[in-house]
Amino acid sequence: MPVRVLRIGLYVMLGLSGLLFLDVVLLMIFFRNPPDNMAHSSGSNAVWVEQQWVGEQQDGATYDLFAATLEHNAISDVFFHIGPLAADGTIDPAVYGNAEALLAELEIRLPALRAQAWIGGREKSGDGSIDLADQTVRSRIAGTAATLLALGFDGIHYNIVPIESGNRRLLALIDLTRPLVDAVDGTLSVAAAIIEPLPGTRRPIGRIFPEAVLWSREYYAAVAERVDQVTVRMY
């Protein structure tokens, strides 16, 4: 290998090392002082939790620790994973057999907590089994939501993927679910894709990165005006 190439490679490595060192120094300076007020929690935070809470019986000590952890972290909303939707839009009740007991225990410990039923799955357009284009399937999903609300959940959180920008099928499901949630004065929440960085960039980005799902600002607005909360999937 020519000496010149080695020298250039060495300079590049030294430059990158210098940048890394500078980053570390800046982070040390930035985090040395206590955070500003704007960096503190406002008390409105959410967390997704795994299915075992609604599916497996827990003891009192476990509920105590769980509630204490939520309170310590100022969690106002918890999305309890109920289970993936079946192709027909239903979920086997046995999957969430502990849900009613869970909600009763949390009501005792954290009465202000909003416990939302997290319903998810993959849509047929993304190699999944859920066909949101089927009105019967949408009706059954809404029926599943109604069943969970009747158990005592404070809201419904839909996390169905992938949903492309402009997907009217999701909007139809939201419109079907809205009156059910309103009837119990609950919360309707939807997990959303990342918004396109600039108007009109989602298509060229999608051609370069086929797995990327971006929403337009217009579609975000259409979803947001129908729900109470929008959670952005940043992973």
PDB file of N, CA, C and O in Angstrom, residues 27-90:
ATOM      1  N   LEU A  27     -19.767  16.883  26.411  1.00  0.00           N
ATOM      2  CA  LEU A  27     -20.783  16.193  27.201  1.00  0.00           C
ATOM      3  C   LEU A  27     -20.496  16.308  28.693  1.00  0.00           C
ATOM      4  O   LEU A  27     -21.417  16.492  29.503  1.00  0.00           O
ATOM      5  N   MET A  28     -19.224  16.204  29.071  1.00  0.00           N
ATOM      6  CA  MET A  28     -18.848  16.342  30.481  1.00  0.00           C
ATOM      7  C   MET A  28     -19.192  17.738  31.000  1.00  0.00           C
ATOM      8  O   MET A  28     -19.683  17.899  32.121  1.00  0.00           O
ATOM      9  N   ILE A  29     -18.948  18.754  30.156  1.00  0.00           N
ATOM     10  CA  ILE A  29     -19.259  20.125  30.560  1.00  0.00           C
ATOM     11  C   ILE A  29     -20.773  20.323  30.651  1.00  0.00           C
ATOM     12  O   ILE A  29     -21.295  20.915  31.598  1.00  0.00           O
ATOM     13  N   PHE A  30     -21.492  19.789  29.659  1.00  0.00           N
ATOM     14  CA  PHE A  30     -22.935  19.984  29.586  1.00  0.00           C
ATOM     15  C   PHE A  30     -23.661  19.342  30.759  1.00  0.00           C
ATOM     16  O   PHE A  30     -24.601  19.903  31.304  1.00  0.00           O
ATOM     17  N   PHE A  31     -23.224  18.135  31.144  1.00  0.00           N
ATOM     18  CA  PHE A  31     -23.921  17.397  32.200  1.00  0.00           C
ATOM     19  C   PHE A  31     -23.318  17.631  33.583  1.00  0.00           C
ATOM     20  O   PHE A  31     -23.738  16.993  34.551  1.00  0.00           O
ATOM     21  N   ARG A  32     -22.358  18.549  33.689  1.00  0.00           N
ATOM     22  CA  ARG A  32     -21.737  18.788  34.998  1.00  0.00           C
ATOM     23  C   ARG A  32     -22.691  19.511  35.941  1.00  0.00           C
ATOM     24  O   ARG A  32     -22.724  19.254  37.137  1.00  0.00           O
ATOM     25  N   ASN A  33     -23.489  20.425  35.391  1.00  0.00           N
ATOM     26  CA  ASN A  33     -24.406  21.211  36.204  1.00  0.00           C
ATOM     27  C   ASN A  33     -25.796  20.584  36.229  1.00  0.00           C
ATOM     28  O   ASN A  33     -26.154  19.831  35.329  1.00  0.00           O
ATOM     29  N   PRO A  34     -26.575  20.896  37.249  1.00  0.00           N
ATOM     30  CA  PRO A  34     -27.950  20.374  37.302  1.00  0.00           C
ATOM     31  C   PRO A  34     -28.740  20.835  36.087  1.00  0.00           C
ATOM     32  O   PRO A  34     -28.512  21.928  35.564  1.00  0.00           O
ATOM     33  N   PRO A  35     -29.669  20.022  35.600  1.00  0.00           N
ATOM     34  CA  PRO A  35     -30.444  20.401  34.409  1.00  0.00           C
ATOM     35  C   PRO A  35     -31.344  21.602  34.676  1.00  0.00           C
ATOM     36  O   PRO A  35     -31.760  21.849  35.806  1.00  0.00           O
ATOM     37  N   ASP A  36     -31.632  22.349  33.631  1.00  0.00           N
ATOM     38  CA  ASP A  36     -32.552  23.473  33.745  1.00  0.00           C
ATOM     39  C   ASP A  36     -33.963  22.958  34.006  1.00  0.00           C
ATOM     40  O   ASP A  36     -34.257  21.776  33.835  1.00  0.00           O
ATOM     41  N   ASN A  37     -34.844  23.882  34.386  1.00  0.00           N
ATOM     42  CA  ASN A  37     -36.225  23.492  34.660  1.00  0.00           C
ATOM     43  C   ASN A  37     -36.885  22.849  33.445  1.00  0.00           C
ATOM     44  O   ASN A  37     -37.708  21.950  33.568  1.00  0.00           O
ATOM     45  N   MET A  38     -36.517  23.305  32.248  1.00  0.00           N
ATOM     46  CA  MET A  38     -37.124  22.760  31.045  1.00  0.00           C
ATOM     47  C   MET A  38     -36.764  21.296  30.817  1.00  0.00           C
ATOM     48  O   MET A  38     -37.430  20.594  30.070  1.00  0.00           O
ATOM     49  N   ALA A  39     -35.688  20.838  31.470  1.00  0.00           N
ATOM     50  CA  ALA A  39     -35.260  19.448  31.306  1.00  0.00           C
ATOM     51  C   ALA A  39     -35.941  18.513  32.286  1.00  0.00           C
ATOM     52  O   ALA A  39     -35.780  17.301  32.200  1.00  0.00           O
ATOM     53  N   HIS A  40     -36.704  19.059  33.210  1.00  0.00           N
ATOM     54  CA  HIS A  40     -37.389  18.224  34.193  1.00  0.00           C
ATOM     55  C   HIS A  40     -38.740  17.769  33.652  1.00  0.00           C
ATOM     56  O   HIS A  40     -39.337  18.427  32.798  1.00  0.00           O
ATOM     57  N   SER A  41     -39.215  16.662  34.182  1.00  0.00           N
ATOM     58  CA  SER A  41     -40.501  16.131  33.750  1.00  0.00           C
ATOM     59  C   SER A  41     -41.637  17.060  34.145  1.00  0.00           C
ATOM     60  O   SER A  41     -41.632  17.655  35.224  1.00  0.00           O
ATOM     61  N   SER A  42     -42.611  17.162  33.268  1.00  0.00           N
ATOM     62  CA  SER A  42     -43.801  17.950  33.566  1.00  0.00           C
ATOM     63  C   SER A  42     -44.855  17.120  34.275  1.00  0.00           C
ATOM     64  O   SER A  42     -45.923  17.618  34.621  1.00  0.00           O
ATOM     65  N   GLY A  43     -44.551  15.838  34.482  1.00  0.00           N
ATOM     66  CA  GLY A  43     -45.499  14.947  35.141  1.00  0.00           C
ATOM     67  C   GLY A  43     -46.451  14.262  34.186  1.00  0.00           C
ATOM     68  O   GLY A  43     -47.373  13.564  34.608  1.00  0.00           O
ATOM     69  N   SER A  44     -46.236  14.467  32.888  1.00  0.00           N
ATOM     70  CA  SER A  44     -47.065  13.816  31.874  1.00  0.00           C
ATOM     71  C   SER A  44     -46.158  12.940  31.015  1.00  0.00           C
ATOM     72  O   SER A  44     -45.586  13.394  30.024  1.00  0.00           O
ATOM     73  N   ASN A  45     -46.030  11.688  31.412  1.00  0.00           N
ATOM     74  CA  ASN A  45     -45.141  10.745  30.735  1.00  0.00           C
ATOM     75  C   ASN A  45     -45.869   9.430  30.521  1.00  0.00           C
ATOM     76  O   ASN A  45     -46.820   9.105  31.236  1.00  0.00           O
ATOM     77  N   ALA A  46     -45.394   8.674  29.546  1.00  0.00           N
ATOM     78  CA  ALA A  46     -46.033   7.397  29.230  1.00  0.00           C
ATOM     79  C   ALA A  46     -44.989   6.310  29.066  1.00  0.00           C
ATOM     80  O   ALA A  46     -43.818   6.594  28.802  1.00  0.00           O
ATOM     81  N   VAL A  47     -45.432   5.073  29.234  1.00  0.00           N
ATOM     82  CA  VAL A  47     -44.527   3.932  29.062  1.00  0.00           C
ATOM     83  C   VAL A  47     -45.325   2.763  28.504  1.00  0.00           C
ATOM     84  O   VAL A  47     -46.508   2.596  28.820  1.00  0.00           O
ATOM     85  N   TRP A  48     -44.690   1.978  27.635  1.00  0.00           N
ATOM     86  CA  TRP A  48     -45.281   0.737  27.142  1.00  0.00           C
ATOM     87  C   TRP A  48     -44.774  -0.406  28.013  1.00  0.00           C
ATOM     88  O   TRP A  48     -43.580  -0.474  28.320  1.00  0.00           O
ATOM     89  N   VAL A  49     -45.651  -1.301  28.435  1.00  0.00           N
ATOM     90  CA  VAL A  49     -45.235  -2.428  29.266  1.00  0.00           C
ATOM     91  C   VAL A  49     -45.677  -3.740  28.633  1.00  0.00           C
ATOM     92  O   VAL A  49     -46.653  -3.792  27.876  1.00  0.00           O
ATOM     93  N   GLU A  50     -44.956  -4.799  28.968  1.00  0.00           N
ATOM     94  CA  GLU A  50     -45.160  -6.072  28.286  1.00  0.00           C
ATOM     95  C   GLU A  50     -46.429  -6.789  28.725  1.00  0.00           C
ATOM     96  O   GLU A  50     -47.060  -6.445  29.733  1.00  0.00           O
ATOM     97  N   GLN A  51     -46.744  -7.822  27.972  1.00  0.00           N
ATOM     98  CA  GLN A  51     -48.038  -8.490  28.076  1.00  0.00           C
ATOM     99  C   GLN A  51     -48.249  -9.237  29.390  1.00  0.00           C
ATOM    100  O   GLN A  51     -49.389  -9.480  29.783  1.00  0.00           O
ATOM    101  N   GLN A  52     -47.184  -9.579  30.088  1.00  0.00           N
ATOM    102  CA  GLN A  52     -47.334 -10.405  31.292  1.00  0.00           C
ATOM    103  C   GLN A  52     -48.221  -9.741  32.354  1.00  0.00           C
ATOM    104  O   GLN A  52     -48.866 -10.426  33.147  1.00  0.00           O
ATOM    105  N   TRP A  53     -48.308  -8.410  32.353  1.00  0.00           N
ATOM    106  CA  TRP A  53     -49.109  -7.734  33.373  1.00  0.00           C
ATOM    107  C   TRP A  53     -50.592  -8.037  33.217  1.00  0.00           C
ATOM    108  O   TRP A  53     -51.316  -8.140  34.215  1.00  0.00           O
ATOM    109  N   VAL A  54     -51.055  -8.171  32.002  1.00  0.00           N
ATOM    110  CA  VAL A  54     -52.474  -8.489  31.808  1.00  0.00           C
ATOM    111  C   VAL A  54     -52.699  -9.987  31.675  1.00  0.00           C
ATOM    112  O   VAL A  54     -53.836 -10.454  31.772  1.00  0.00           O
ATOM    113  N   GLY A  55     -51.621 -10.741  31.484  1.00  0.00           N
ATOM    114  CA  GLY A  55     -51.775 -12.171  31.245  1.00  0.00           C
ATOM    115  C   GLY A  55     -51.438 -13.064  32.407  1.00  0.00           C
ATOM    116  O   GLY A  55     -51.874 -14.224  32.452  1.00  0.00           O
ATOM    117  N   GLU A  56     -50.655 -12.562  33.372  1.00  0.00           N
ATOM    118  CA  GLU A  56     -50.202 -13.399  34.479  1.00  0.00           C
ATOM    119  C   GLU A  56     -50.575 -12.782  35.828  1.00  0.00           C
ATOM    120  O   GLU A  56     -50.456 -11.571  36.012  1.00  0.00           O
ATOM    121  N   GLN A  57     -50.986 -13.620  36.730  1.00  0.00           N
ATOM    122  CA  GLN A  57     -51.346 -13.151  38.073  1.00  0.00           C
ATOM    123  C   GLN A  57     -50.104 -12.676  38.817  1.00  0.00           C
ATOM    124  O   GLN A  57     -49.036 -13.282  38.734  1.00  0.00           O
ATOM    125  N   GLN A  58     -50.233 -11.554  39.532  1.00  0.00           N
ATOM    126  CA  GLN A  58     -49.125 -10.982  40.292  1.00  0.00           C
ATOM    127  C   GLN A  58     -49.512 -10.914  41.764  1.00  0.00           C
ATOM    128  O   GLN A  58     -50.692 -10.898  42.115  1.00  0.00           O
ATOM    129  N   ASP A  59     -48.492 -10.828  42.632  1.00  0.00           N
ATOM    130  CA  ASP A  59     -48.799 -10.699  44.061  1.00  0.00           C
ATOM    131  C   ASP A  59     -48.781  -9.228  44.469  1.00  0.00           C
ATOM    132  O   ASP A  59     -48.377  -8.335  43.709  1.00  0.00           O
ATOM    133  N   GLY A  60     -49.207  -8.962  45.698  1.00  0.00           N
ATOM    134  CA  GLY A  60     -49.316  -7.588  46.182  1.00  0.00           C
ATOM    135  C   GLY A  60     -48.003  -6.845  46.179  1.00  0.00           C
ATOM    136  O   GLY A  60     -47.952  -5.645  45.846  1.00  0.00           O
ATOM    137  N   ALA A  61     -46.921  -7.528  46.549  1.00  0.00           N
ATOM    138  CA  ALA A  61     -45.613  -6.879  46.588  1.00  0.00           C
ATOM    139  C   ALA A  61     -45.171  -6.426  45.199  1.00  0.00           C
ATOM    140  O   ALA A  61     -44.564  -5.355  45.047  1.00  0.00           O
ATOM    141  N   THR A  62     -45.498  -7.226  44.192  1.00  0.00           N
ATOM    142  CA  THR A  62     -45.141  -6.865  42.816  1.00  0.00           C
ATOM    143  C   THR A  62     -45.914  -5.636  42.368  1.00  0.00           C
ATOM    144  O   THR A  62     -45.356  -4.729  41.731  1.00  0.00           O
ATOM    145  N   TYR A  63     -47.197  -5.582  42.720  1.00  0.00           N
ATOM    146  CA  TYR A  63     -47.991  -4.397  42.381  1.00  0.00           C
ATOM    147  C   TYR A  63     -47.477  -3.163  43.123  1.00  0.00           C
ATOM    148  O   TYR A  63     -47.455  -2.057  42.569  1.00  0.00           O
ATOM    149  N   ASP A  64     -47.070  -3.350  44.379  1.00  0.00           N
ATOM    150  CA  ASP A  64     -46.531  -2.228  45.154  1.00  0.00           C
ATOM    151  C   ASP A  64     -45.291  -1.652  44.481  1.00  0.00           C
ATOM    152  O   ASP A  64     -45.152  -0.430  44.339  1.00  0.00           O
ATOM    153  N   LEU A  65     -44.387  -2.529  44.062  1.00  0.00           N
ATOM    154  CA  LEU A  65     -43.146  -2.092  43.428  1.00  0.00           C
ATOM    155  C   LEU A  65     -43.442  -1.435  42.078  1.00  0.00           C
ATOM    156  O   LEU A  65     -42.848  -0.402  41.732  1.00  0.00           O
ATOM    157  N   PHE A  66     -44.344  -2.034  41.335  1.00  0.00           N
ATOM    158  CA  PHE A  66     -44.715  -1.487  40.035  1.00  0.00           C
ATOM    159  C   PHE A  66     -45.291  -0.083  40.179  1.00  0.00           C
ATOM    160  O   PHE A  66     -44.885   0.854  39.476  1.00  0.00           O
ATOM    161  N   ALA A  67     -46.230   0.077  41.110  1.00  0.00           N
ATOM    162  CA  ALA A  67     -46.861   1.381  41.324  1.00  0.00           C
ATOM    163  C   ALA A  67     -45.843   2.409  41.803  1.00  0.00           C
ATOM    164  O   ALA A  67     -45.867   3.567  41.364  1.00  0.00           O
ATOM    165  N   ALA A  68     -44.938   1.994  42.685  1.00  0.00           N
ATOM    166  CA  ALA A  68     -43.913   2.915  43.189  1.00  0.00           C
ATOM    167  C   ALA A  68     -42.986   3.373  42.069  1.00  0.00           C
ATOM    168  O   ALA A  68     -42.584   4.542  42.011  1.00  0.00           O
ATOM    169  N   THR A  69     -42.654   2.454  41.164  1.00  0.00           N
ATOM    170  CA  THR A  69     -41.786   2.802  40.033  1.00  0.00           C
ATOM    171  C   THR A  69     -42.472   3.797  39.106  1.00  0.00           C
ATOM    172  O   THR A  69     -41.861   4.767  38.652  1.00  0.00           O
ATOM    173  N   LEU A  70     -43.750   3.569  38.819  1.00  0.00           N
ATOM    174  CA  LEU A  70     -44.501   4.484  37.968  1.00  0.00           C
ATOM    175  C   LEU A  70     -44.603   5.870  38.605  1.00  0.00           C
ATOM    176  O   LEU A  70     -44.411   6.890  37.942  1.00  0.00           O
ATOM    177  N   GLU A  71     -44.874   5.898  39.895  1.00  0.00           N
ATOM    178  CA  GLU A  71     -45.010   7.177  40.590  1.00  0.00           C
ATOM    179  C   GLU A  71     -43.676   7.917  40.646  1.00  0.00           C
ATOM    180  O   GLU A  71     -43.623   9.131  40.440  1.00  0.00           O
ATOM    181  N   HIS A  72     -42.592   7.188  40.911  1.00  0.00           N
ATOM    182  CA  HIS A  72     -41.267   7.804  40.991  1.00  0.00           C
ATOM    183  C   HIS A  72     -40.873   8.452  39.667  1.00  0.00           C
ATOM    184  O   HIS A  72     -40.211   9.497  39.645  1.00  0.00           O
ATOM    185  N   ASN A  73     -41.287   7.857  38.563  1.00  0.00           N
ATOM    186  CA  ASN A  73     -40.931   8.369  37.239  1.00  0.00           C
ATOM    187  C   ASN A  73     -42.004   9.266  36.635  1.00  0.00           C
ATOM    188  O   ASN A  73     -41.938   9.592  35.450  1.00  0.00           O
ATOM    189  N   ALA A  74     -42.968   9.663  37.457  1.00  0.00           N
ATOM    190  CA  ALA A  74     -44.030  10.583  37.029  1.00  0.00           C
ATOM    191  C   ALA A  74     -44.753  10.079  35.776  1.00  0.00           C
ATOM    192  O   ALA A  74     -45.016  10.826  34.832  1.00  0.00           O
ATOM    193  N   ILE A  75     -45.080   8.791  35.782  1.00  0.00           N
ATOM    194  CA  ILE A  75     -45.790   8.191  34.646  1.00  0.00           C
ATOM    195  C   ILE A  75     -47.284   8.465  34.787  1.00  0.00           C
ATOM    196  O   ILE A  75     -47.899   8.088  35.781  1.00  0.00           O
ATOM    197  N   SER A  76     -47.853   9.101  33.788  1.00  0.00           N
ATOM    198  CA  SER A  76     -49.284   9.403  33.821  1.00  0.00           C
ATOM    199  C   SER A  76     -50.108   8.415  33.001  1.00  0.00           C
ATOM    200  O   SER A  76     -51.288   8.220  33.259  1.00  0.00           O
ATOM    201  N   ASP A  77     -49.460   7.799  31.969  1.00  0.00           N
ATOM    202  CA  ASP A  77     -50.153   6.865  31.094  1.00  0.00           C
ATOM    203  C   ASP A  77     -49.320   5.600  30.919  1.00  0.00           C
ATOM    204  O   ASP A  77     -48.105   5.681  30.690  1.00  0.00           O
ATOM    205  N   VAL A  78     -49.981   4.459  31.031  1.00  0.00           N
ATOM    206  CA  VAL A  78     -49.312   3.180  30.784  1.00  0.00           C
ATOM    207  C   VAL A  78     -50.061   2.453  29.675  1.00  0.00           C
ATOM    208  O   VAL A  78     -51.278   2.278  29.746  1.00  0.00           O
ATOM    209  N   PHE A  79     -49.316   2.056  28.637  1.00  0.00           N
ATOM    210  CA  PHE A  79     -49.897   1.274  27.547  1.00  0.00           C
ATOM    211  C   PHE A  79     -49.626  -0.201  27.829  1.00  0.00           C
ATOM    212  O   PHE A  79     -48.500  -0.680  27.668  1.00  0.00           O
ATOM    213  N   PHE A  80     -50.640  -0.914  28.272  1.00  0.00           N
ATOM    214  CA  PHE A  80     -50.496  -2.332  28.595  1.00  0.00           C
ATOM    215  C   PHE A  80     -50.699  -3.173  27.344  1.00  0.00           C
ATOM    216  O   PHE A  80     -51.774  -3.139  26.732  1.00  0.00           O
ATOM    217  N   HIS A  81     -49.664  -3.909  26.966  1.00  0.00           N
ATOM    218  CA  HIS A  81     -49.766  -4.742  25.770  1.00  0.00           C
ATOM    219  C   HIS A  81     -50.761  -5.868  26.014  1.00  0.00           C
ATOM    220  O   HIS A  81     -50.569  -6.722  26.878  1.00  0.00           O
ATOM    221  N   ILE A  82     -51.840  -5.850  25.250  1.00  0.00           N
ATOM    222  CA  ILE A  82     -52.891  -6.854  25.414  1.00  0.00           C
ATOM    223  C   ILE A  82     -52.554  -8.111  24.628  1.00  0.00           C
ATOM    224  O   ILE A  82     -52.804  -9.230  25.061  1.00  0.00           O
ATOM    225  N   GLY A  83     -51.985  -7.942  23.467  1.00  0.00           N
ATOM    226  CA  GLY A  83     -51.668  -9.085  22.621  1.00  0.00           C
ATOM    227  C   GLY A  83     -51.907  -8.718  21.175  1.00  0.00           C
ATOM    228  O   GLY A  83     -52.704  -7.823  20.876  1.00  0.00           O
ATOM    229  N   PRO A  84     -51.243  -9.397  20.261  1.00  0.00           N
ATOM    230  CA  PRO A  84     -51.453  -9.088  18.846  1.00  0.00           C
ATOM    231  C   PRO A  84     -52.852  -9.484  18.399  1.00  0.00           C
ATOM    232  O   PRO A  84     -53.402 -10.493  18.839  1.00  0.00           O
ATOM    233  N   LEU A  85     -53.405  -8.668  17.519  1.00  0.00           N
ATOM    234  CA  LEU A  85     -54.720  -8.969  16.961  1.00  0.00           C
ATOM    235  C   LEU A  85     -54.641 -10.187  16.043  1.00  0.00           C
ATOM    236  O   LEU A  85     -53.676 -10.358  15.295  1.00  0.00           O
ATOM    237  N   ALA A  86     -55.656 -11.019  16.105  1.00  0.00           N
ATOM    238  CA  ALA A  86     -55.772 -12.110  15.135  1.00  0.00           C
ATOM    239  C   ALA A  86     -56.237 -11.531  13.809  1.00  0.00           C
ATOM    240  O   ALA A  86     -56.656 -10.371  13.725  1.00  0.00           O
ATOM    241  N   ALA A  87     -56.182 -12.327  12.772  1.00  0.00           N
ATOM    242  CA  ALA A  87     -56.549 -11.855  11.437  1.00  0.00           C
ATOM    243  C   ALA A  87     -57.990 -11.357  11.377  1.00  0.00           C
ATOM    244  O   ALA A  87     -58.312 -10.471  10.574  1.00  0.00           O
ATOM    245  N   ASP A  88     -58.857 -11.904  12.221  1.00  0.00           N
ATOM    246  CA  ASP A  88     -60.270 -11.499  12.180  1.00  0.00           C
ATOM    247  C   ASP A  88     -60.557 -10.268  13.042  1.00  0.00           C
ATOM    248  O   ASP A  88     -61.699  -9.832  13.161  1.00  0.00           O
ATOM    249  N   GLY A  89     -59.509  -9.711  13.694  1.00  0.00           N
ATOM    250  CA  GLY A  89     -59.682  -8.500  14.492  1.00  0.00           C
ATOM    251  C   GLY A  89     -59.997  -8.749  15.954  1.00  0.00           C
ATOM    252  O   GLY A  89     -60.318  -7.810  16.687  1.00  0.00           O
ATOM    253  N   THR A  90     -59.880  -9.980  16.403  1.00  0.00           N
ATOM    254  CA  THR A  90     -60.168 -10.312  17.796  1.00  0.00           C
ATOM    255  C   THR A  90     -58.871 -10.662  18.544  1.00  0.00           C
ATOM    256  O   THR A  90     -57.821 -10.856  17.936  1.00  0.00           O
TER     257      THR A  90
END
